[in-house]
Short mmCIF file of C-alpha atoms in Angstrom, two decimals:
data_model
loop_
_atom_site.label_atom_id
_atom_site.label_comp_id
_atom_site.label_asym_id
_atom_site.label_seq_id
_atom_site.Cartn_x
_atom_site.Cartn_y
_atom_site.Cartn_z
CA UNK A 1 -23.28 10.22 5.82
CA UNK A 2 -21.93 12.99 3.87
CA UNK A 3 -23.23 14.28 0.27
CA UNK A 4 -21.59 16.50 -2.28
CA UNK A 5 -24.32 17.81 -4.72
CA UNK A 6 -23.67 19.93 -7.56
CA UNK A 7 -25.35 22.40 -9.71
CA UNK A 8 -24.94 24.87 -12.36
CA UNK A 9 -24.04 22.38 -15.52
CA UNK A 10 -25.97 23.01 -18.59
CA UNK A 11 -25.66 23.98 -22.87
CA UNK A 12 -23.21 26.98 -23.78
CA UNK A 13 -22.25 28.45 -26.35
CA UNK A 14 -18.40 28.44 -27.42
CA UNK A 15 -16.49 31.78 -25.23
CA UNK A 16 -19.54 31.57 -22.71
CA UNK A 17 -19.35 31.10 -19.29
CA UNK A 18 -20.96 28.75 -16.42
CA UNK A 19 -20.61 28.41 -12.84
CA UNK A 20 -20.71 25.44 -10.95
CA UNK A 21 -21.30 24.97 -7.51
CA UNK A 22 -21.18 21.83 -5.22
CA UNK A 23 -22.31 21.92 -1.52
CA UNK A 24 -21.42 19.32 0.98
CA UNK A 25 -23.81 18.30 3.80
CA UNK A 26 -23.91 15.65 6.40
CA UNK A 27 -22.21 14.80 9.13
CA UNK A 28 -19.17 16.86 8.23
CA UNK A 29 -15.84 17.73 11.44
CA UNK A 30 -14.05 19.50 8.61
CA UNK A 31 -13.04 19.65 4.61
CA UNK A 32 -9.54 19.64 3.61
CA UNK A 33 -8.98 20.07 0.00
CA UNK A 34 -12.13 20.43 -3.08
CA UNK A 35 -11.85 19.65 -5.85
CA UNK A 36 -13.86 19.84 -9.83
CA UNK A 37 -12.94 17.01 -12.06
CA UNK A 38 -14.22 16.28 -15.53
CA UNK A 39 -14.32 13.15 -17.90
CA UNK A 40 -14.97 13.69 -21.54
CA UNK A 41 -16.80 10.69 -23.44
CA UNK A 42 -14.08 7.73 -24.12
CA UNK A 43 -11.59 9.83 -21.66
CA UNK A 44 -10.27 9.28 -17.93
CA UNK A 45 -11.11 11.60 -15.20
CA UNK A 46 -9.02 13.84 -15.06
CA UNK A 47 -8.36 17.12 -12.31
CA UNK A 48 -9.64 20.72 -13.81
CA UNK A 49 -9.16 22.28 -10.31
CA UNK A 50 -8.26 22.03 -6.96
CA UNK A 51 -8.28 24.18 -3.97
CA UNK A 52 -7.00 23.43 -0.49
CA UNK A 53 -8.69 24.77 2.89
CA UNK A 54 -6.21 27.57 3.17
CA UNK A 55 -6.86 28.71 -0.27
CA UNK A 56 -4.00 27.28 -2.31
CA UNK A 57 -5.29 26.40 -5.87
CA UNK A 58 -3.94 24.28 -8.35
CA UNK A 59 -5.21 24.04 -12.22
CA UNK A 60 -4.64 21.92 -15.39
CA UNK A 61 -3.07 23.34 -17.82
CA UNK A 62 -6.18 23.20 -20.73
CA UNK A 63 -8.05 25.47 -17.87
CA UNK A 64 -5.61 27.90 -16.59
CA UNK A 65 -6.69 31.54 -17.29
CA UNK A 66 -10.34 30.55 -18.05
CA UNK A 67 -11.43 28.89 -15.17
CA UNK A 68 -11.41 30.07 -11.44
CA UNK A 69 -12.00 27.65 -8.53
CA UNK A 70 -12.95 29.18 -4.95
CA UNK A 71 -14.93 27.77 -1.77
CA UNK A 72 -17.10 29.54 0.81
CA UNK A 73 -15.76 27.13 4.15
CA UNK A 74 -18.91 28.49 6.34
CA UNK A 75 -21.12 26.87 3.85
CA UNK A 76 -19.12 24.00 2.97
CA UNK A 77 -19.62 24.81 -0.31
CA UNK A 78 -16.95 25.08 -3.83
CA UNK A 79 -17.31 27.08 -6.82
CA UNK A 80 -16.19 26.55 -10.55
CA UNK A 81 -16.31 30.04 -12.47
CA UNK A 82 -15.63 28.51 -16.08
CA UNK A 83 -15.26 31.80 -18.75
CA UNK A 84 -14.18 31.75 -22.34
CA UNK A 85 -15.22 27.57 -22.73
CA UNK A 86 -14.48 25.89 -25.41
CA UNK A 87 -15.87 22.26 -27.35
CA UNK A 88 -13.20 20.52 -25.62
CA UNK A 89 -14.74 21.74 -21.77
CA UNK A 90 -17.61 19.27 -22.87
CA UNK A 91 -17.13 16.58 -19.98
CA UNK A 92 -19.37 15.76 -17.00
CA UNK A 93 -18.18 17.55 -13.91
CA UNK A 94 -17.48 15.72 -10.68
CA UNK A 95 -17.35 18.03 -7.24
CA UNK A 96 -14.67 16.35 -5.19
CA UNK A 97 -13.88 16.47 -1.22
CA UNK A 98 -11.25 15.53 1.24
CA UNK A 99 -13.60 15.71 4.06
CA UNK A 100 -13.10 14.49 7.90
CA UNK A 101 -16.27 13.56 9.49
CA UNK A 102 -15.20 12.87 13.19
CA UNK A 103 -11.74 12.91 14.98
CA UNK A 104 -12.15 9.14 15.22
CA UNK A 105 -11.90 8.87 11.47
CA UNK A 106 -9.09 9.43 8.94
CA UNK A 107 -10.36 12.08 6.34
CA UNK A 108 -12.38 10.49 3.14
CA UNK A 109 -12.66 10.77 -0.37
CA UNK A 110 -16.23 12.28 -1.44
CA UNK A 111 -17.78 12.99 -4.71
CA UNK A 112 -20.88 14.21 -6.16
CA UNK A 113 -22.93 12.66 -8.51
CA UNK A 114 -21.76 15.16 -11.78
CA UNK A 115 -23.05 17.77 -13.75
CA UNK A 116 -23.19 17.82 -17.80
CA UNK A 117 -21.39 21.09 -19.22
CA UNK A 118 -21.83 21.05 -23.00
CA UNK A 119 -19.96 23.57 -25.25
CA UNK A 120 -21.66 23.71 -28.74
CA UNK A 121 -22.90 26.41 -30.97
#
């Protein structure tokens, strides 16, 4: 089994910052791309940020310039560095990972259970 669990989510004010992290554990061969995903009451999920195992990141648009994704690949482990968030961050958080538990498997889709980030003043 593998598990993604994430921490870090919690109340801010608007222009404050939180980081979220999400470690993966199990029985893991090796992670290709992570992921942070959001969904806003009423709204789809939709990608915040990606980043690949080579380091290539990829942002939407609403989070470019405020928000920094990064992973530490010895601990299996992805980071969300969200600065300058606004009402419209509000949205539980979803860690995502492409992640390839044996050589006898095609690589899976994992996620984590979420993580409430609430902008309000």
């Amino acid at each position: 089994q593998v598990q993604l669990v994430e921490s870090g989510g919690g109340l801010v004010q608007p222009g404050g910052s939180l980081r979220l992290s999400c470690a993966a554990s199990g029985s893991i061969l090796s992670i290709n791309a992570m992921g942070w995903y959001r969904q806003a009451p009423g709204k789809e999920r939709e990608l915040a940020a990606s980043i690949t195992s080579g380091g290539t990141t990829n942002y939407a648009d609403s989070v470019k310039g405020r928000f920094t994704i990064s992973r530490d690949n010895a601990k299996n482990t992805v980071y969300l560095q969200m600065n300058s968030l606004k009402p419209e961050d509000t949205a539980v958080y979803y860690c995502h990972g492409n992640i390839r538990r044996s050589t006898w498997f095609a690589p899976g889709d994992y996620w984590g259970q979420g993580t409430q980030v609430t902008v309000s003043s």
